[in-house]
Coordinates of C-alpha atoms and ligand atoms in Angstrom, one line a residue:
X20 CA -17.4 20.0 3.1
X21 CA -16.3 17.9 5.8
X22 CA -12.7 16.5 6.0
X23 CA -11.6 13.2 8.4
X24 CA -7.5 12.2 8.7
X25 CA -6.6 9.4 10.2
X26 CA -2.6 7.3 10.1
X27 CA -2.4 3.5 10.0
X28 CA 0.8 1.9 11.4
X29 CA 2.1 -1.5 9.7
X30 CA 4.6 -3.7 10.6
X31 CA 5.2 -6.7 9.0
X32 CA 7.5 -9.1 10.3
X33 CA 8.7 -10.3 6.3
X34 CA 10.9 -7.4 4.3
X35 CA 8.0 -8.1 1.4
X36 CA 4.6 -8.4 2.6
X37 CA 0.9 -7.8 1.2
X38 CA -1.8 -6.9 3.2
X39 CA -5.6 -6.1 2.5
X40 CA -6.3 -2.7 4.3
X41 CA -10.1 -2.7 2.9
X42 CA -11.2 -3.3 6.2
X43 CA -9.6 -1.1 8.4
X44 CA -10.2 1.6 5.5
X45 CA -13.9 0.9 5.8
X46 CA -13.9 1.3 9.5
X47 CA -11.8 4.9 8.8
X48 CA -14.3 5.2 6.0
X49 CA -17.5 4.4 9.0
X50 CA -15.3 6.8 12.0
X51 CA -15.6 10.1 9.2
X52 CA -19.3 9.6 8.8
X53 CA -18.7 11.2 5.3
X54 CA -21.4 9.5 3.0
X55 CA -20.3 11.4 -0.4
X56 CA -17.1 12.1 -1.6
X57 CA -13.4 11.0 -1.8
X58 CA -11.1 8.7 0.1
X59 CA -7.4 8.7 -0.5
X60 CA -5.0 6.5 0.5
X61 CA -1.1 6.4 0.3
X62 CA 1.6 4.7 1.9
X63 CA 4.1 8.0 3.8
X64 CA 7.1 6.2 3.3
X65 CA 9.2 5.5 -0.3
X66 CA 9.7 2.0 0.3
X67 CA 6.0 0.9 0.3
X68 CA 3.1 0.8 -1.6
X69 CA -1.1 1.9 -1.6
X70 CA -2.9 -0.6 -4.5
X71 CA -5.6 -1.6 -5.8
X72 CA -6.5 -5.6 -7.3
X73 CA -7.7 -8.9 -6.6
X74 CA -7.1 -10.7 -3.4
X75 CA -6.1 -13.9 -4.9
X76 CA -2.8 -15.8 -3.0
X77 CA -1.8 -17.1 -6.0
X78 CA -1.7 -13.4 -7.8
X79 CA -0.2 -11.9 -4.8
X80 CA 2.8 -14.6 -5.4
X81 CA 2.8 -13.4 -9.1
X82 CA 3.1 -9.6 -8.3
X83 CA 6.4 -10.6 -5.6
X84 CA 8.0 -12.7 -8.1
X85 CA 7.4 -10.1 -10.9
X86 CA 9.0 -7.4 -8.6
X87 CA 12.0 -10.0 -7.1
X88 CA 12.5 -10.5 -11.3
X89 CA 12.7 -6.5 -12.0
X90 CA 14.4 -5.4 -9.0
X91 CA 15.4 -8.5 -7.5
X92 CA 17.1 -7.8 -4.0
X93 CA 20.0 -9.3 -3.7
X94 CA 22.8 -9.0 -5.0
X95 CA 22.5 -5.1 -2.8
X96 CA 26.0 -4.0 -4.2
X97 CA 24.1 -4.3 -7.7
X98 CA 22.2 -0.2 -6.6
X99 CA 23.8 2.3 -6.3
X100 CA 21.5 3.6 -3.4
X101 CA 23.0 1.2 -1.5
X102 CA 25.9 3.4 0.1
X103 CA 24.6 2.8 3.6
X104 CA 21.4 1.3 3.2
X105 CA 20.2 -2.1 1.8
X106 CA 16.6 -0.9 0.4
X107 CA 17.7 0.0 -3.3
X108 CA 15.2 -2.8 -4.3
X109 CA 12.6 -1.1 -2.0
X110 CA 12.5 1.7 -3.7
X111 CA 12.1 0.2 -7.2
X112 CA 9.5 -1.9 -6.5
X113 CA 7.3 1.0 -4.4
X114 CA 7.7 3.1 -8.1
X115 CA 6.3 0.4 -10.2
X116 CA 3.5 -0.8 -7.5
X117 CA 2.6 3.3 -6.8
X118 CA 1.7 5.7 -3.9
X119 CA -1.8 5.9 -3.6
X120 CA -5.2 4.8 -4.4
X121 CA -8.5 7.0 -4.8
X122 CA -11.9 5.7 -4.6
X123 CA -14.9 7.3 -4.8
X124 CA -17.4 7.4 -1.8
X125 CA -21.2 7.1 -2.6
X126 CA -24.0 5.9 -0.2
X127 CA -21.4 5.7 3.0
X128 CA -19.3 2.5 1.2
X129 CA -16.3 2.1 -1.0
X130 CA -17.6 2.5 -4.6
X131 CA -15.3 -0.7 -6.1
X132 CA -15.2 -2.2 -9.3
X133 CA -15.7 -6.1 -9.5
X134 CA -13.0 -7.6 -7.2
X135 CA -11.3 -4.6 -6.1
X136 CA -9.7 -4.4 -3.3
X137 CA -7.3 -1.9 -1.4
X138 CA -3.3 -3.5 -0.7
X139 CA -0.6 -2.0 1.2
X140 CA 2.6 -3.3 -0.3
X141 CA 5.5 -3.0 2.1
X142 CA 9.1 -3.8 0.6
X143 CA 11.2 -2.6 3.2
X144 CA 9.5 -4.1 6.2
X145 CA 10.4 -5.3 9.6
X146 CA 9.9 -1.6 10.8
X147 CA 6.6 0.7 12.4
X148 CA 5.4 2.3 8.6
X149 CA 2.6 4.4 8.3
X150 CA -0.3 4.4 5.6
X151 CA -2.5 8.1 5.5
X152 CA -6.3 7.5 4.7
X153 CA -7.7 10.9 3.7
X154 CA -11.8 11.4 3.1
X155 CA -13.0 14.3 1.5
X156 CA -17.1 15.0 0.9
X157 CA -20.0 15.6 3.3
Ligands
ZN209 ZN1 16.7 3.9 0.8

């Protein structure tokens, strides 16, 4: 069994940002020359987010106003994790969005369902973050 680790590095200049990381997981996917297996991805920090769904603008606007409506950010005295920092939203939303995405490998390609595609949600942003890609198989 072959294994192939590799680190992405996001920075977005918004606190909240989406960003479609299919590609550069492809090319991860290409640099392991694994053609059967597994490929993980999760975001290393607990202020961000790995998912899977649709990229659609007008559903990427539903899932920040969901999370601004659940954990909205503002007013930051209203968390308690607030002490010293001003993430206590962060955190939140990264729980409800999740760590990490598997997908299957078959043939050399991503094995998606209809539409799916691979996010990195960042909700603490504005910093150097880093997303793991892991790929398992032979
Ligand atoms: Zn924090």
């Amino acid at each position: 069994m072959k294994s192939y680790r590799k680190e992405l590095t996001f920075n977005t200049p918004n606190r909240r940002d989406y960003i479609n990381i299919t590609p550069e997981v492809n090319a991860t996917l290409r640099e392991s020359g694994i053609r059967e297996g597994l490929c993980l991805v999760n975001a290393m920090h607990i202020t961000a987010s790995v998912f899977i769904n649709d990229d659609e603008r007008g559903l990427i606007r539903d899932f920040d106003d969901w999370l601004e409506g659940l954990a909205p950010h503002e007013p930051i005295s209203r968390y308690r994790h607030n002490g010293s920092e001003d993430n206590g939203d962060a955190h939140l939303k990264r729980q409800v969005m999740g760590r990490e995405v598997v997908v299957a490998v078959t043939a050399g390609k991503l094995d998606f369902g209809p539409w799916e595609q691979i996010f990195y949600g960042e909700f603490d942003g504005r910093r150097a973050k880093r997303v793991l890609v892991k790929i398992i198989g032979e």
